C-alpha atoms as one frame of an Amber mdcrd trajectory, in Angstrom:
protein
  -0.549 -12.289  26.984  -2.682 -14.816  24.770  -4.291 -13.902  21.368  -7.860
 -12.768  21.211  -9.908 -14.755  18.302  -9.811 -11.715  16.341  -6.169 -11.251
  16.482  -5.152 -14.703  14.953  -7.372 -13.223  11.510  -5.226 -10.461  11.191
  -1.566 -12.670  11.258   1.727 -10.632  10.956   5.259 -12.186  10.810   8.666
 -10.713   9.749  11.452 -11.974   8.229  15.342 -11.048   8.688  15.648  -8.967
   5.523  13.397  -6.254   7.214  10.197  -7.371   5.166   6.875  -7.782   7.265
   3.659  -9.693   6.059   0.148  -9.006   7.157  -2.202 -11.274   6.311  -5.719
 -11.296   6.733  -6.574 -14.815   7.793 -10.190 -15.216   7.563 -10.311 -17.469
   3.965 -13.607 -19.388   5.399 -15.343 -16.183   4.791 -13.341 -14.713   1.789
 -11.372 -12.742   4.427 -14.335 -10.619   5.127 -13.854  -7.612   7.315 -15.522
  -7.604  10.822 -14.998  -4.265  12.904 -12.357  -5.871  15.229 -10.343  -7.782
  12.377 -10.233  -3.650  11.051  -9.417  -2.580  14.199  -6.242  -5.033  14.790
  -5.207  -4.638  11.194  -5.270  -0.714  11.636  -2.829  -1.550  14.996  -0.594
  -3.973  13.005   0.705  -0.847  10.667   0.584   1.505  13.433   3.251  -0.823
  15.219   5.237  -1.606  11.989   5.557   1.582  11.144   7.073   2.297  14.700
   9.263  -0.846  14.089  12.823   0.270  13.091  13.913  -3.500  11.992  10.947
  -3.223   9.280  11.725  -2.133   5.890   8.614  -2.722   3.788   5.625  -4.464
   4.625   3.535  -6.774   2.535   0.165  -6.969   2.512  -2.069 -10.134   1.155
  -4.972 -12.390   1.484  -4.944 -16.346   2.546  -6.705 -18.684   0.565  -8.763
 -17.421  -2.892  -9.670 -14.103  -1.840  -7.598 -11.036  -0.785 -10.538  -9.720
   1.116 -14.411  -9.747   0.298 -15.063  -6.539   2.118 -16.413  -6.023   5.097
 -18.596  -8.622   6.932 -21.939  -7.735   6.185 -23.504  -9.803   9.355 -21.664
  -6.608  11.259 -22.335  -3.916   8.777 -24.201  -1.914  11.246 -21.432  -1.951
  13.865 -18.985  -1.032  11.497 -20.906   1.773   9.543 -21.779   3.369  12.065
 -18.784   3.691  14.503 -16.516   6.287  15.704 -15.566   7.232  11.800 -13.521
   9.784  12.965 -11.215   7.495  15.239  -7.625   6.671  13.552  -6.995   4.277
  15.673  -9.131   1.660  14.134  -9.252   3.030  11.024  -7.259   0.079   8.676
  -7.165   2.756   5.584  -6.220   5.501   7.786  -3.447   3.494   9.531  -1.861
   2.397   6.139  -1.720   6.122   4.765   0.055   7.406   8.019   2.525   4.526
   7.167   6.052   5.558   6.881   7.161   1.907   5.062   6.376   1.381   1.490
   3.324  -1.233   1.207   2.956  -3.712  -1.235  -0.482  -5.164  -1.878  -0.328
  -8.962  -3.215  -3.933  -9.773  -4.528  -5.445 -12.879  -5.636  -8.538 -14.052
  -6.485 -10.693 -10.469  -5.013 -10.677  -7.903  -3.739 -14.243  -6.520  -3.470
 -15.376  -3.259  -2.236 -13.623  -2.161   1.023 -11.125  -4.461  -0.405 -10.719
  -2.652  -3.035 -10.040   0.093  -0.765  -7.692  -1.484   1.291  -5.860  -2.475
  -2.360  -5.847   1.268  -2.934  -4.257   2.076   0.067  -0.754   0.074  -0.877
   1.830   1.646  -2.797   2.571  -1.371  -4.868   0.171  -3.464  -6.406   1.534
  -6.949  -7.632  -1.914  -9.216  -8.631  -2.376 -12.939 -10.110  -3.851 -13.675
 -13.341  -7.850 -13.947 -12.865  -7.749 -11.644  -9.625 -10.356  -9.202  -9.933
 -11.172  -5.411  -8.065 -15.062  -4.928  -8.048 -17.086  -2.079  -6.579 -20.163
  -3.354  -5.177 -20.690   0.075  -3.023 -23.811   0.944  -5.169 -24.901  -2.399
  -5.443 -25.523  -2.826  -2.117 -26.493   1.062  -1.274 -23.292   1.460   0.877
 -21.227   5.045   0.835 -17.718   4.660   0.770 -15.887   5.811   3.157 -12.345
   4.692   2.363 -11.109   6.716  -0.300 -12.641   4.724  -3.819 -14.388   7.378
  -4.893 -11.438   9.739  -5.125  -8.932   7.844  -5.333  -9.522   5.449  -8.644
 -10.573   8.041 -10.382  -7.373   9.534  -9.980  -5.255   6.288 -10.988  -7.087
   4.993 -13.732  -9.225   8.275 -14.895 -12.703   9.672 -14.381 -14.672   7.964
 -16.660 -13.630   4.397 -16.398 -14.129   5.147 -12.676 -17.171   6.264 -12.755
 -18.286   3.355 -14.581 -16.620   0.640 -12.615 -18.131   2.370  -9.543 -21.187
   2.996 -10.622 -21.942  -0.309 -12.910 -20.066  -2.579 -10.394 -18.144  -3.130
 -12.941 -15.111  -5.444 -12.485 -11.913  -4.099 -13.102  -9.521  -7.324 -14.263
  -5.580  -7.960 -12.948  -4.939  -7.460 -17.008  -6.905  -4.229 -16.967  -5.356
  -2.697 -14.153  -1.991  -2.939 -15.442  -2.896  -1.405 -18.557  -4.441   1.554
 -16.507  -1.919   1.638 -14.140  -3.587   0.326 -11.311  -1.703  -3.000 -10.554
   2.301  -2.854 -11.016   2.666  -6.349 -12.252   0.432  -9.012 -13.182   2.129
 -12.598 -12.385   0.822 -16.296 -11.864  -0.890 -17.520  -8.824   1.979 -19.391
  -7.362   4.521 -16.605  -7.952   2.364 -13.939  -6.336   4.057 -13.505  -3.147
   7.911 -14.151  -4.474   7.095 -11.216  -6.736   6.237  -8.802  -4.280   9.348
  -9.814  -2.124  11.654  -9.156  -5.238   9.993  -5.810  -5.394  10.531  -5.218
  -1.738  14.437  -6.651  -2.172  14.376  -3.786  -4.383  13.230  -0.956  -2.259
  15.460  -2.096   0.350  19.227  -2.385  -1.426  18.173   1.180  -2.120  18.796
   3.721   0.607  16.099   3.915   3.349  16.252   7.488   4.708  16.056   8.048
   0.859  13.052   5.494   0.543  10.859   6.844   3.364  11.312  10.346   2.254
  10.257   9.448  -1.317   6.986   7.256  -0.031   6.151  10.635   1.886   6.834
  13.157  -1.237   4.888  11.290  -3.542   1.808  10.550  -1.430   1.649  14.358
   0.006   2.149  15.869  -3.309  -0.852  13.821  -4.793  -3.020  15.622  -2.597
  -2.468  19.190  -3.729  -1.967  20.295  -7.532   1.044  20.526  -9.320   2.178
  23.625  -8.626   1.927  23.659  -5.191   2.910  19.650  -5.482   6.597  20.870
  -7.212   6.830  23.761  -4.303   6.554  20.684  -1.655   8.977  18.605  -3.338
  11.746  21.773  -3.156  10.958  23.120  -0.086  11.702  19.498   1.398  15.028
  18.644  -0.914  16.182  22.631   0.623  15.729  20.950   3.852  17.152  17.699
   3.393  20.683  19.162   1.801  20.676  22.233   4.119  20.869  18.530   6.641
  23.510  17.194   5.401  27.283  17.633   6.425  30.249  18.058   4.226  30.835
  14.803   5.309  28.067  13.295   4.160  28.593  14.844   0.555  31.571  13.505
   0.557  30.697  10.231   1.058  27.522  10.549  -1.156  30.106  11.281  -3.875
  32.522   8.380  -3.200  30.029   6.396  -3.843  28.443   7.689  -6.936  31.994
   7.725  -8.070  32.604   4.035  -6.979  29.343   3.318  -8.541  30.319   4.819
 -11.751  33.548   3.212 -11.611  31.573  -0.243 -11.527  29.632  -0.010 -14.660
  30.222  -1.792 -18.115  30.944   0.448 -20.935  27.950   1.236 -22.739  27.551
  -0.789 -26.069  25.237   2.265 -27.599
């Protein structure tokens, strides 16, 4: 079956190692958004997700922007659509994504790029990329999770002004506020974020996937409740396990251990 237009915008490869890109392919326009470039992107992690050869996926932008928003030419299309359907919901796909995302952003990533940004686990940027807010600017409610979710990464009030100042929010500031994970230069953007997914994936996957899913579920409810979550699902994942599986989980802790240089401390 060929490729629709819109399908070659949103591009997704995958490489041996279990590591898929997405790439939104649109760099004439500053990868601007139109509703069926959201709509194939929101498929693309719904079928990586189901993909058992995929690891960790990473997400980025080609040419100087990682994604101008959405395509204002379609605005009314897109605004007012089927909200409530997941199925071509991007934001919605990439938060019912089992596999850890990691965003690589250059030059900007404006508005419902921003959002999309928000919606990666991992957030490796270049030096001079920028996240900006234009929502108020241009008299547009968001709708994918930047007004709740910033605040809660980088705190209230600096939200609240770089939503409601449009003001931009610098790769240097972001890592001091926690925002962006590491900031590198341009041309080592994308071999960053694979040595971050190399990471996550000499590391034990079950293990991984569980972790993704404790850590996103719990930062929806408060911390009590959040701790109560996190035991009830380590009672279920032991009470899971065979003696069998102990026993190999402590071979090779005690291999591990067994491995290590004396400490010089």
């Amino acid at each position: 079956m060929g490729q629709t237009k819109s399908e070659n915008l949103i591009l997704v490869t995958r490489d041996p190692m279990g590591i898929a890109y997405v790439t939104i392919n649109r760099p004439k326009s500053l990868n601007s958004l139109t509703r069926s470039m959201m709509a194939d992107m929101a498929q693309a992690f719904k079928s990586l997700d189901k993909d058992e050869s995929v690891l960790v996926i990473i997400l980025s932008g080609s040419g100087r922007a990682f994604c101008s928003g959405v395509d204002l030419t379609s605005a009314e299309d897109v605004f007012k659509g089927d909200v409530k359907d997941v199925e071509t919901d991007t934001v919605a796909q990439m938060e019912r994504c089992r596999k850890p995302i990691i965003g690589a952003i250059s030059g900007f990533a404006v508005t419902a790029g921003f959002e999309i940004a928000l919606a990666c686990d991992v957030l490796v940027a270049a030096k001079g990329a920028k996240f900006i807010d234009t929502h108020a600017r241009f008299g547009i409610f968001p709708s994918w999770g930047l007004s709740q979710k910033l605040s809660r990464i980088i705190g209230p009030n600096r939200a609240r002004e770089v939503s409601m100042a449009a003001t931009p929010i610098t790769a240097e500031q972001g890592e001091r506020w926690g925002l962006v994970n590491h900031v590198v230069e341009e041309g080592e953007l994308l071999k960053k974020a694979h040595a971050v997914a190399e990471a996550m994936i000499k590391n034990n996957q079950d293990l991984v996937l569980r972790y993704k899913a404790v850590i996103n579920d719990g930062l929806k409810l408060d911390l009590g409740h959040a701790l109560a979550l996190e035991k009830e699902r380590a009672h279920d994942y032991y009470n899971g396990m065979t003696k069998e599986q102990f026993k190999k989980m402590q071979e090779f802790i005690a291999a591990r251990s067994s491995k290590k240089p004396s400490s010089k401390l």
